[in-house]
XYZ file of C-alpha atoms in Angstrom:
656
model
C -22.508 11.532 5.530
C -23.934 8.453 3.661
C -25.910 5.829 5.790
C -24.468 3.212 3.718
C -21.835 1.028 5.308
C -18.343 1.666 4.027
C -17.062 -1.678 2.628
C -13.514 -2.281 1.832
C -11.752 -5.577 0.898
C -8.570 -6.930 0.239
C -7.780 -9.965 -1.834
C -7.894 -13.091 -0.069
C -4.491 -14.703 0.546
C -3.370 -18.273 -0.450
C -2.466 -20.086 2.583
C 0.281 -22.175 0.797
C 2.835 -20.187 2.772
C 3.283 -17.419 5.384
C 2.631 -13.725 4.919
C 5.257 -11.172 3.893
C 5.534 -7.490 3.875
C 4.065 -7.246 0.276
C 0.833 -8.832 1.320
C 0.832 -6.953 4.742
C 1.150 -3.633 2.725
C -2.234 -4.279 1.023
C -3.833 -5.280 4.378
C -2.453 -2.072 6.050
C -3.666 0.185 3.333
C -7.144 -1.200 3.769
C -6.890 -0.941 7.571
C -5.830 2.736 7.232
C -8.921 3.446 5.156
C -11.273 1.634 7.641
C -9.835 3.516 10.616
C -10.161 6.773 8.513
C -13.925 6.195 7.763
C -14.497 5.230 11.408
C -13.067 8.483 12.527
C -15.558 10.089 10.178
C -18.358 8.318 12.102
C -19.159 5.840 9.302
C -20.003 2.249 9.983
C -17.230 0.072 8.371
C -16.935 -3.481 7.290
C -13.187 -4.390 6.316
C -13.306 -7.766 4.868
C -10.240 -9.944 4.364
C -9.328 -13.626 4.802
C -7.723 -16.741 3.305
C -8.295 -18.529 -0.050
C -7.897 -22.042 0.764
C -9.970 -24.234 -1.965
C -6.584 -24.073 -4.389
C -4.849 -26.825 -6.311
C -1.359 -25.695 -5.111
C -2.604 -25.381 -1.393
C -3.474 -29.322 -1.732
C -0.237 -29.955 -3.202
C 1.866 -28.335 -0.681
C -0.279 -30.080 1.973
C 0.442 -33.457 0.513
C 4.226 -32.588 0.396
C 4.032 -31.872 4.182
C 2.082 -35.189 4.797
C -1.018 -33.478 5.994
C -4.543 -33.394 4.583
C -5.428 -29.992 3.001
C -7.861 -29.184 5.708
C -5.146 -29.762 8.437
C -2.654 -27.844 6.550
C -4.890 -24.716 6.300
C -6.177 -25.123 9.640
C -2.436 -24.984 10.885
C -1.481 -21.785 8.753
C -4.530 -19.552 9.014
C -3.545 -18.642 12.548
C -0.123 -17.510 11.362
C -1.831 -15.168 9.120
C -4.496 -13.786 11.769
C -1.751 -13.477 14.227
C 0.507 -11.475 12.207
C -2.257 -9.314 11.056
C -3.098 -8.519 14.588
C 0.535 -7.895 15.569
C 0.716 -5.412 12.719
C -2.358 -3.496 14.005
C -4.591 -4.516 11.296
C -7.928 -4.369 12.758
C -10.210 -6.372 10.205
C -14.000 -6.946 10.868
C -14.390 -10.117 9.055
C -11.738 -12.963 8.267
C -13.244 -15.230 5.957
C -12.164 -18.590 4.965
C -13.426 -20.075 1.692
C -13.792 -23.679 3.431
C -16.820 -22.036 5.619
C -20.070 -23.652 5.028
C -21.826 -20.134 4.500
C -19.337 -19.266 1.666
C -19.666 -22.766 0.107
C -23.498 -22.025 0.093
C -22.911 -18.766 -1.776
C -20.572 -20.458 -4.241
C -23.075 -23.311 -4.983
C -26.195 -21.034 -5.393
C -24.263 -18.499 -7.695
C -22.970 -21.466 -9.859
C -26.393 -23.004 -10.172
C -27.759 -19.437 -11.031
C -25.482 -18.965 -13.820
C -26.167 -22.428 -15.296
C -29.991 -21.559 -15.165
C -29.414 -18.153 -16.975
C -27.149 -19.852 -19.668
C -23.958 -18.249 -18.655
C -22.438 -21.395 -17.643
C -21.951 -24.203 -19.796
C -20.129 -27.694 -20.254
C -17.399 -28.159 -22.992
C -13.918 -29.530 -23.190
C -10.880 -27.485 -22.452
C -7.508 -27.882 -23.971
C -4.860 -25.338 -22.901
C -2.019 -24.494 -20.531
C -2.736 -24.132 -16.781
C -0.379 -22.697 -14.168
C -0.817 -24.374 -10.583
C 1.431 -21.474 -8.913
C -1.220 -18.646 -10.382
C -4.085 -21.128 -10.570
C -4.440 -19.370 -14.039
C -5.554 -20.793 -17.572
C -3.413 -19.225 -20.476
C -4.030 -19.276 -24.193
C -1.409 -21.218 -26.173
C -0.320 -17.708 -27.918
C 0.486 -16.325 -24.297
C 2.813 -19.212 -23.315
C 6.409 -18.974 -24.366
C 8.915 -21.909 -23.794
C 6.441 -23.581 -21.357
C 6.512 -20.944 -18.701
C 3.916 -19.176 -17.125
C 3.694 -15.632 -18.849
C 3.179 -13.761 -15.455
C 6.365 -12.046 -15.209
C 6.200 -12.409 -11.396
C 5.760 -16.325 -11.749
C 7.534 -17.851 -14.739
C 7.127 -21.297 -13.611
C 6.476 -24.219 -15.758
C 2.705 -24.670 -16.861
C 0.927 -27.935 -17.417
C -0.990 -28.871 -20.645
C -4.582 -29.787 -19.645
C -7.307 -31.633 -21.496
C -10.536 -32.280 -19.648
C -14.267 -31.913 -19.830
C -15.081 -28.622 -17.840
C -17.674 -25.913 -17.121
C -17.275 -22.610 -18.869
C -18.366 -19.074 -18.074
C -19.784 -16.897 -21.105
C -17.130 -14.109 -20.395
C -16.820 -13.362 -24.270
C -20.660 -12.210 -23.906
C -19.711 -9.499 -21.520
C -16.873 -7.583 -23.291
C -19.204 -4.619 -24.602
C -20.967 -4.498 -21.266
C -17.682 -4.128 -19.290
C -16.348 -1.500 -21.598
C -19.662 0.472 -21.253
C -19.512 0.395 -17.503
C -15.856 1.427 -17.339
C -16.568 4.386 -19.660
C -19.675 5.392 -17.684
C -17.851 5.108 -14.469
C -14.289 6.680 -14.867
C -13.534 6.193 -11.205
C -14.325 2.502 -11.149
C -10.553 1.238 -11.843
C -7.510 2.882 -10.391
C -4.750 3.890 -11.157
C -5.345 5.283 -14.672
C -2.460 3.331 -16.345
C -3.814 -0.182 -15.127
C -7.477 0.895 -16.072
C -5.901 1.319 -19.666
C -4.547 -2.075 -19.459
C -7.865 -3.622 -18.648
C -9.604 -1.731 -21.552
C -6.726 -2.902 -23.821
C -7.260 -6.475 -22.505
C -11.058 -6.440 -23.028
C -10.800 -5.049 -26.465
C -8.239 -7.795 -27.480
C -11.191 -10.039 -27.227
C -12.495 -11.896 -24.181
C -12.747 -15.609 -24.297
C -14.887 -17.839 -22.176
C -13.497 -18.808 -18.699
C -13.129 -22.312 -17.707
C -14.656 -22.295 -14.269
C -14.145 -25.817 -12.888
C -11.562 -28.732 -12.737
C -11.648 -32.369 -12.615
C -12.220 -33.173 -8.934
C -8.952 -34.097 -7.112
C -10.183 -34.115 -3.456
C -10.043 -30.644 -2.605
C -12.599 -27.836 -3.439
C -16.183 -27.175 -3.683
C -17.996 -29.746 -5.813
C -20.145 -28.595 -8.835
C -23.908 -28.872 -7.831
C -25.166 -32.131 -9.241
C -21.582 -32.990 -10.719
C -19.328 -34.080 -7.825
C -16.786 -35.112 -10.496
C -16.034 -31.629 -10.992
C -14.792 -28.880 -8.480
C -15.289 -25.373 -9.032
C -12.347 -23.150 -10.071
C -10.614 -21.493 -7.352
C -10.902 -18.021 -8.916
C -14.800 -18.419 -9.477
C -14.765 -19.586 -5.768
C -12.610 -16.810 -4.086
C -14.074 -13.852 -6.113
C -17.465 -14.567 -4.591
C -16.087 -14.230 -0.746
C -16.776 -10.359 -1.076
C -20.471 -11.218 -1.536
C -20.326 -13.683 1.614
C -18.744 -11.275 3.620
C -21.460 -8.555 2.836
C -24.358 -10.875 3.724
C -25.363 -12.102 0.230
C -28.012 -14.990 0.908
C -27.561 -14.991 4.392
C -28.602 -11.553 5.717
C -30.696 -9.404 3.335
C -30.498 -6.144 5.586
C -26.815 -6.320 5.943
C -26.292 -7.037 2.262
C -28.563 -3.953 1.322
C -26.724 -1.633 3.726
C -23.261 -2.816 2.548
C -23.169 -3.694 -0.991
C -21.624 -2.516 -3.468
C -18.147 -2.533 -2.164
C -16.812 1.022 -1.848
C -13.109 -0.039 -2.343
C -11.407 -3.178 -3.299
C -7.666 -3.593 -2.989
C -5.810 -6.132 -5.146
C -2.330 -6.855 -6.578
C -1.602 -5.924 -9.996
C -1.096 -9.431 -11.097
C -4.760 -10.347 -10.391
C -6.191 -7.100 -11.445
C -6.675 -7.116 -15.201
C -7.651 -10.766 -15.803
C -9.599 -11.451 -12.769
C -10.930 -8.567 -10.726
C -11.598 -6.266 -13.629
C -12.994 -8.864 -16.278
C -14.262 -12.013 -14.651
C -15.519 -10.498 -11.413
C -17.566 -7.621 -12.749
C -19.003 -10.046 -15.497
C -19.975 -12.602 -12.920
C -21.856 -9.974 -10.976
C -23.642 -8.792 -14.100
C -24.635 -12.366 -14.574
C -26.059 -12.445 -10.962
C -27.716 -9.152 -11.291
C -25.720 -7.679 -8.495
C -24.286 -4.060 -8.491
C -20.566 -3.643 -9.303
C -17.927 -2.278 -7.002
C -17.474 1.525 -6.825
C -13.535 1.246 -6.841
C -11.034 -1.597 -7.620
C -7.518 -0.481 -7.243
C -4.381 -2.441 -8.421
C -1.473 -1.856 -6.391
C 2.052 -2.527 -7.312
C 4.604 -5.123 -5.737
C 7.400 -4.649 -3.115
C 10.849 -5.635 -3.938
C 13.759 -6.098 -1.675
C 17.020 -4.145 -2.176
C 16.018 -4.164 -6.074
C 14.982 -7.889 -6.181
C 11.659 -9.412 -6.626
C 10.543 -10.676 -3.221
C 10.088 -14.517 -2.814
C 10.590 -17.548 -0.685
C 12.628 -19.182 -3.370
C 15.167 -16.285 -3.225
C 15.235 -16.298 0.485
C 14.436 -12.643 0.763
C 10.970 -12.515 1.905
C 10.519 -9.798 4.741
C 8.462 -11.161 7.566
C 6.543 -8.318 8.782
C 6.794 -9.015 12.642
C 10.274 -10.300 12.494
C 11.233 -6.639 10.842
C 9.338 -5.006 13.385
C 11.228 -6.963 16.196
C 14.610 -6.084 14.431
C 13.580 -2.411 14.086
C 12.771 -2.299 17.688
C 15.944 -3.963 18.691
C 17.714 -1.409 16.767
C 16.194 1.692 18.111
C 14.870 0.693 21.421
C 11.466 1.593 20.677
C 8.565 -0.632 21.842
C 7.614 -3.508 19.364
C 4.157 -1.586 18.861
C 5.973 1.582 17.917
C 8.395 -0.301 15.393
C 5.040 -1.694 13.911
C 3.607 1.712 13.342
C 6.867 2.944 11.954
C 6.876 0.204 9.350
C 3.302 0.966 8.558
C 4.083 4.502 7.927
C 7.391 3.558 5.909
C 5.217 1.395 3.424
C 2.567 4.085 2.835
C 4.850 7.139 2.659
C 7.865 5.460 0.804
C 5.934 5.217 -2.538
C 2.791 6.364 -4.088
C -0.012 3.518 -3.423
C -0.350 1.772 -6.745
C 3.234 1.996 -7.812
C 5.948 -0.688 -7.220
C 8.067 -0.084 -4.002
C 11.454 -1.228 -2.907
C 12.106 -2.147 0.728
C 15.469 -1.663 2.408
C 16.453 -1.475 5.764
C 18.518 1.584 5.103
C 15.417 3.259 3.623
C 13.497 2.078 6.772
C 16.127 3.369 9.102
C 16.313 6.579 7.135
C 12.461 7.153 7.564
C 12.607 6.327 11.223
C 15.371 8.671 12.316
C 14.361 11.595 9.872
C 10.601 11.518 9.730
C 9.640 9.891 13.019
C 12.712 10.901 15.577
C 13.671 14.040 14.044
C 10.348 15.446 12.938
C 7.505 14.256 14.876
C 9.577 13.095 17.899
C 10.952 16.581 18.347
C 7.977 18.632 17.846
C 6.485 16.845 20.969
C 9.622 15.990 22.992
C 11.144 19.573 22.805
C 7.747 21.003 24.097
C 6.702 18.609 26.990
C 9.850 18.995 28.854
C 9.612 22.786 28.606
C 6.101 22.684 29.897
C 7.107 20.406 32.742
C 10.031 22.586 33.874
C 8.146 25.682 33.611
C 4.523 24.991 34.123
C 4.579 21.708 36.081
C 3.358 20.018 33.151
C 0.027 21.819 33.185
C -1.443 22.991 29.870
C -1.472 27.060 30.259
C -4.025 29.488 28.866
C -2.948 31.010 25.427
C -3.617 34.526 24.205
C -6.408 33.666 21.818
C -5.441 36.833 19.647
C -1.639 36.062 19.277
C -0.743 36.841 15.534
C 1.910 33.910 15.116
C -0.562 31.394 16.845
C -3.393 32.232 14.584
C -1.139 31.360 11.515
C -0.423 27.954 12.886
C -4.310 27.597 13.813
C -5.009 28.152 10.119
C -2.311 25.850 8.938
C -3.801 22.958 10.932
C -7.349 23.594 9.576
C -6.060 23.659 6.043
C -3.834 20.508 6.637
C -6.784 18.492 8.097
C -8.866 19.313 4.838
C -6.015 18.587 2.656
C -5.221 15.074 4.189
C -8.846 14.099 4.148
C -8.917 14.986 0.451
C -6.015 12.605 -0.117
C -7.242 9.813 1.930
C -10.672 9.976 0.156
C -8.398 9.271 -2.942
C -6.182 6.612 -1.067
C -3.339 8.854 -1.833
C -1.424 7.912 1.425
C 1.874 8.988 0.526
C 0.488 12.540 -0.429
C -1.501 12.481 2.825
C 1.393 11.889 5.075
C 3.678 14.334 3.296
C 0.966 16.958 3.962
C 0.985 16.080 7.613
C 4.764 16.164 7.831
C 4.834 19.574 6.040
C 2.658 20.837 9.143
C 5.059 19.128 11.539
C 7.857 21.092 9.700
C 6.122 24.165 10.077
C 5.671 23.375 13.823
C 9.353 22.745 14.500
C 9.994 26.088 12.559
C 7.462 27.868 14.788
C 9.399 26.395 17.730
C 12.768 27.715 16.370
C 11.585 31.118 15.540
C 9.687 31.568 18.913
C 12.373 30.204 20.964
C 10.389 29.310 24.076
C 13.740 28.261 26.027
C 14.595 31.893 25.676
C 10.945 33.254 26.718
C 11.293 30.995 29.848
C 14.225 33.109 31.077
C 12.177 36.376 31.249
C 9.283 36.588 33.441
C 7.965 39.370 31.264
C 7.675 36.922 28.516
C 5.252 34.535 30.410
C 2.309 35.102 28.531
C 3.992 34.558 25.117
C 5.711 31.302 26.648
C 2.171 30.037 27.354
C 0.812 30.838 24.133
C 3.770 29.066 22.217
C 3.711 25.964 24.353
C 0.006 25.820 23.928
C 0.073 26.254 20.186
C 2.468 23.516 19.678
C 0.758 20.947 21.868
C -2.385 21.780 20.256
C -0.910 20.994 16.841
C 0.370 17.692 18.226
C -3.243 16.943 19.340
C -4.357 17.463 15.759
C -1.662 15.531 14.145
C -2.338 12.609 16.641
C -5.782 12.460 15.138
C -4.627 12.734 11.591
C -1.960 9.984 11.946
C -4.039 7.672 13.879
C -5.139 5.573 10.942
C -1.639 4.975 9.732
C 0.009 4.798 13.368
C -2.661 3.873 15.766
C -0.387 2.926 18.665
C 1.797 5.902 18.258
C -1.265 8.223 18.328
C -2.372 6.595 21.483
C 0.951 7.175 23.227
C 0.969 10.906 22.147
C -2.513 11.120 23.354
C -1.455 9.739 26.640
C 1.512 12.259 27.011
C -0.745 15.097 26.190
C -2.798 14.056 29.169
C -6.226 13.824 27.256
C -8.597 11.595 29.187
C -11.070 11.118 26.368
C -10.097 7.833 24.193
C -8.627 8.555 20.917
C -10.280 5.527 19.306
C -13.349 6.452 17.475
C -12.384 10.052 17.729
C -14.348 12.168 15.359
C -12.004 13.263 12.353
C -13.553 16.671 12.183
C -12.121 17.490 15.719
C -8.711 17.576 14.286
C -9.501 20.824 12.542
C -11.279 22.395 15.482
C -8.827 24.538 17.578
C -8.832 24.309 21.408
C -9.419 20.550 21.726
C -6.795 20.421 24.448
C -7.925 22.087 27.317
C -5.945 24.572 29.483
C -5.464 23.098 32.931
C -4.834 19.572 31.632
C -1.917 17.657 33.553
C 0.162 16.276 30.877
C 2.023 12.869 31.104
C 5.547 12.193 31.573
C 7.677 13.384 28.503
C 9.349 10.206 27.066
C 10.845 9.939 23.600
C 8.722 7.611 21.486
C 11.209 7.153 18.741
C 14.627 6.689 20.078
C 17.064 7.697 17.136
C 19.086 4.744 15.636
C 22.794 5.370 15.822
C 23.692 4.389 12.172
C 27.430 4.776 13.237
C 27.243 1.820 15.469
C 29.948 -0.722 14.764
C 28.850 -4.459 14.302
C 29.104 -6.522 17.385
C 30.904 -9.345 15.569
C 34.733 -9.057 16.404
C 35.804 -9.842 12.860
C 33.721 -7.001 11.538
C 35.382 -4.656 13.997
C 38.826 -5.665 12.814
C 37.796 -5.081 9.174
C 36.675 -1.805 10.096
C 40.085 -0.809 11.879
C 41.760 -2.100 8.843
C 39.556 -0.009 6.592
C 40.142 3.227 8.845
C 43.865 2.657 8.218
C 43.655 2.843 4.315
C 44.375 6.099 2.777
C 41.392 7.922 1.373
C 40.881 7.485 -2.463
C 39.583 10.825 -4.098
C 37.435 8.646 -6.586
C 36.639 5.382 -4.902
C 35.696 2.503 -6.871
C 32.912 0.214 -6.220
C 32.108 -3.493 -6.780
C 30.134 -4.985 -9.429
C 27.609 -6.170 -6.925
C 27.477 -2.600 -5.511
C 26.672 -1.345 -9.005
C 24.042 -3.996 -9.609
C 21.797 -2.522 -6.922
C 21.376 0.626 -9.205
C 18.266 -0.223 -11.499
C 18.854 1.918 -14.808
C 15.719 1.887 -17.163
C 14.672 3.382 -20.229
C 11.675 5.691 -19.834
C 9.414 7.454 -22.181
C 8.290 10.923 -21.434
C 4.423 11.312 -21.540
C 4.121 15.065 -20.247
C 6.302 17.770 -19.084
C 5.205 20.943 -17.314
C 7.064 23.851 -15.365
C 6.787 23.940 -11.479
C 5.189 27.256 -10.285
C 7.899 29.108 -8.277
C 11.014 26.907 -9.495
C 12.627 28.308 -12.685
C 15.052 25.362 -12.986
C 12.544 22.498 -12.417
C 10.302 20.502 -14.767
C 7.681 17.931 -13.616
C 7.723 14.840 -15.943
C 5.276 11.929 -16.307
C 7.165 9.076 -17.654
C 6.434 5.393 -18.839
C 8.442 2.727 -17.579
C 6.667 -0.208 -19.352
C 4.981 -1.593 -16.520
C 4.127 1.591 -14.722
C 3.838 5.275 -14.880
C 5.877 7.678 -12.580
C 6.399 11.129 -11.895
C 10.049 12.772 -11.956
C 11.375 16.260 -11.090
C 14.168 17.253 -12.830
C 16.412 20.463 -13.089
C 16.396 21.017 -16.742
C 13.956 23.749 -17.353
C 16.452 26.173 -18.571
C 17.974 23.702 -21.270
C 14.662 22.175 -22.540
C 11.218 23.555 -23.254
C 8.438 21.272 -21.901
C 6.797 20.525 -25.122
C 10.015 19.496 -26.760
C 10.439 16.560 -24.321
C 7.292 14.789 -24.931
C 7.797 11.292 -26.610
C 11.634 11.396 -25.956
C 13.269 8.181 -24.520
C 15.606 8.988 -21.395
C 17.360 6.854 -18.723
C 16.053 6.716 -15.352
C 17.477 5.576 -12.033
C 14.337 3.432 -11.184
C 14.949 2.318 -7.637
C 15.819 5.712 -6.027
C 13.860 6.420 -3.052
C 11.193 9.051 -3.693
C 12.148 12.615 -2.626
C 10.418 16.020 -2.349
C 11.661 18.971 -4.573
C 9.768 22.229 -3.970
C 6.936 20.315 -2.557
C 6.623 17.899 -5.435
C 7.361 14.350 -5.211
C 9.962 12.753 -7.556
C 9.976 8.978 -7.899
C 13.238 8.440 -9.517
C 15.955 10.427 -11.215
C 16.919 10.860 -14.877
C 20.474 10.736 -15.898
C 21.993 13.800 -17.655
C 25.565 15.031 -18.382
C 26.969 18.559 -18.204
C 28.422 20.411 -21.281
C 31.582 22.541 -20.946
C 29.276 25.399 -19.741
C 27.718 23.347 -17.034
C 24.252 22.998 -18.845
C 22.497 19.822 -18.417
C 22.288 17.344 -21.435
C 19.936 14.525 -21.423
C 21.294 10.913 -21.845
C 19.197 9.119 -24.412
C 19.328 5.823 -26.321
C 20.271 6.245 -29.975
C 17.736 3.703 -30.983
C 14.062 3.096 -30.120
C 13.777 0.612 -27.312
C 10.662 -0.360 -25.313
C 10.129 1.761 -22.106
C 11.253 -0.194 -19.203
C 13.933 -1.706 -21.021
C 17.012 -2.405 -18.528
C 20.394 -0.563 -18.839
C 23.141 -2.759 -18.435
């Protein structure tokens, strides 16, 4: 185990609005990695915080009748309280208005002036206040921000500013990326960075005319330092740069930096490493650009009125299910990391959340514990029995646990959260099948089967102990509840990860706790409480059944059909009908599983354009995740025929 402190960061968040589920998902992912590394015995620093020296913050503050400082002081506690409620256990919350950070920014700026990397010149061009980003004239169309997630009007700016010689670092950046293949992830976003650098970097404007808010340029108070230059340096501030030499030596470089795809290419993968090169500071080991969350297929945003507040949706889930608020929080943490491979875009829907809650949590994990503990209490007074160490069936389950712990660790090391959770749930499924096969409720009827009953009950509960350790980084409260029901007196927090794979951690003779369902199943058949809705339902029940029911246009609009280009295709071992495809959807790459292996050779598909249902919830087919579905028709013999555009169109084009 490395002596270096594991240092993980999120981007710091603008405080011009309250947090939503998209920003929370990034912090939850960082929290999971921090908890996982702590469980492995490593010292960890998880840094996050708020980006406060922004022009748009000043403008929102002015519209609210407050000074910028008053405004951020009021809003920051909303963020920190939300993060605590969502079980996000950060080590350092930095605010860019802190004196220590201001010192780092001023010193770094002065160093870059001294080494010739910052100079003064006149800037003429477009500026987006919403994104706090300068754009070339060639990038702006119809006076709108070219960022697809923004598209707000830009402003023409002409002023004397300071510039950073970013253009001088293109070759060095490309050399670093090539020499460090794991520096940027996922791969398709790394390719975007390389393409952006090769297109030619221009020097970056790093100051603005002073407007009463921000860090002044040393020796030139008429200028304030550009928010992105300021914000990026927060990662050094948290690590102890210029303030704690020992801490900085033990912490830097950052091991993992998580950022949204909108700030990945231009800022974190070009400007940021170039700034570090200028300062003579080592570059982070991994920067990962993740996707965005939409809501029911639509972009999430305040203006659309569909931004999901993490605490509110947790309260709603608790009310729907009867679970505690903290269990609901953990269920949402689970949903966000399981629903989509981290790095890709995801769609948040209440239906999808309820589905995961009922299926994965109530049916699978809940049943594994809640069918076993009551049997133990009825037949052994809740006391963990002594198993038969040589029982063949139990030995098989023991091997599965050990293999799963290793597999999950491998996935978490690569930030493949969905795969890690899928692996744990495969083990949970095997545990439930073991229960069905062994039928301990039948064994309990015959005294001659007492020893076998003891072994079965112990085996399942010991599996649950291991599962609790593995799910703890994702669902810390749920893991604690499971731990308490198992009756283990040692604290789960800080538990060594390795102990999950060591059989026998649950000691015979332990008095278990009261068996109480953790995940009360949500009854999706419940009728709305509003009387008018009940009347509508009664009327609907009285209508005759239509063999081919119609849907409304609004219902159809929820389905996102897009053109995709097949990049690779291969057969899935043991599945003669299935092919695994990697496809390009324009802004992202995805994996699909399709039952077309008997009609199409894999090699013949590469480069073809197909139609994909892009907002279908991911599903597992033969253990392989499919992140969508392609469209095909059946010929008269029932064979699949792919639907393809008759002309070349760009991948990602919407089908309407």
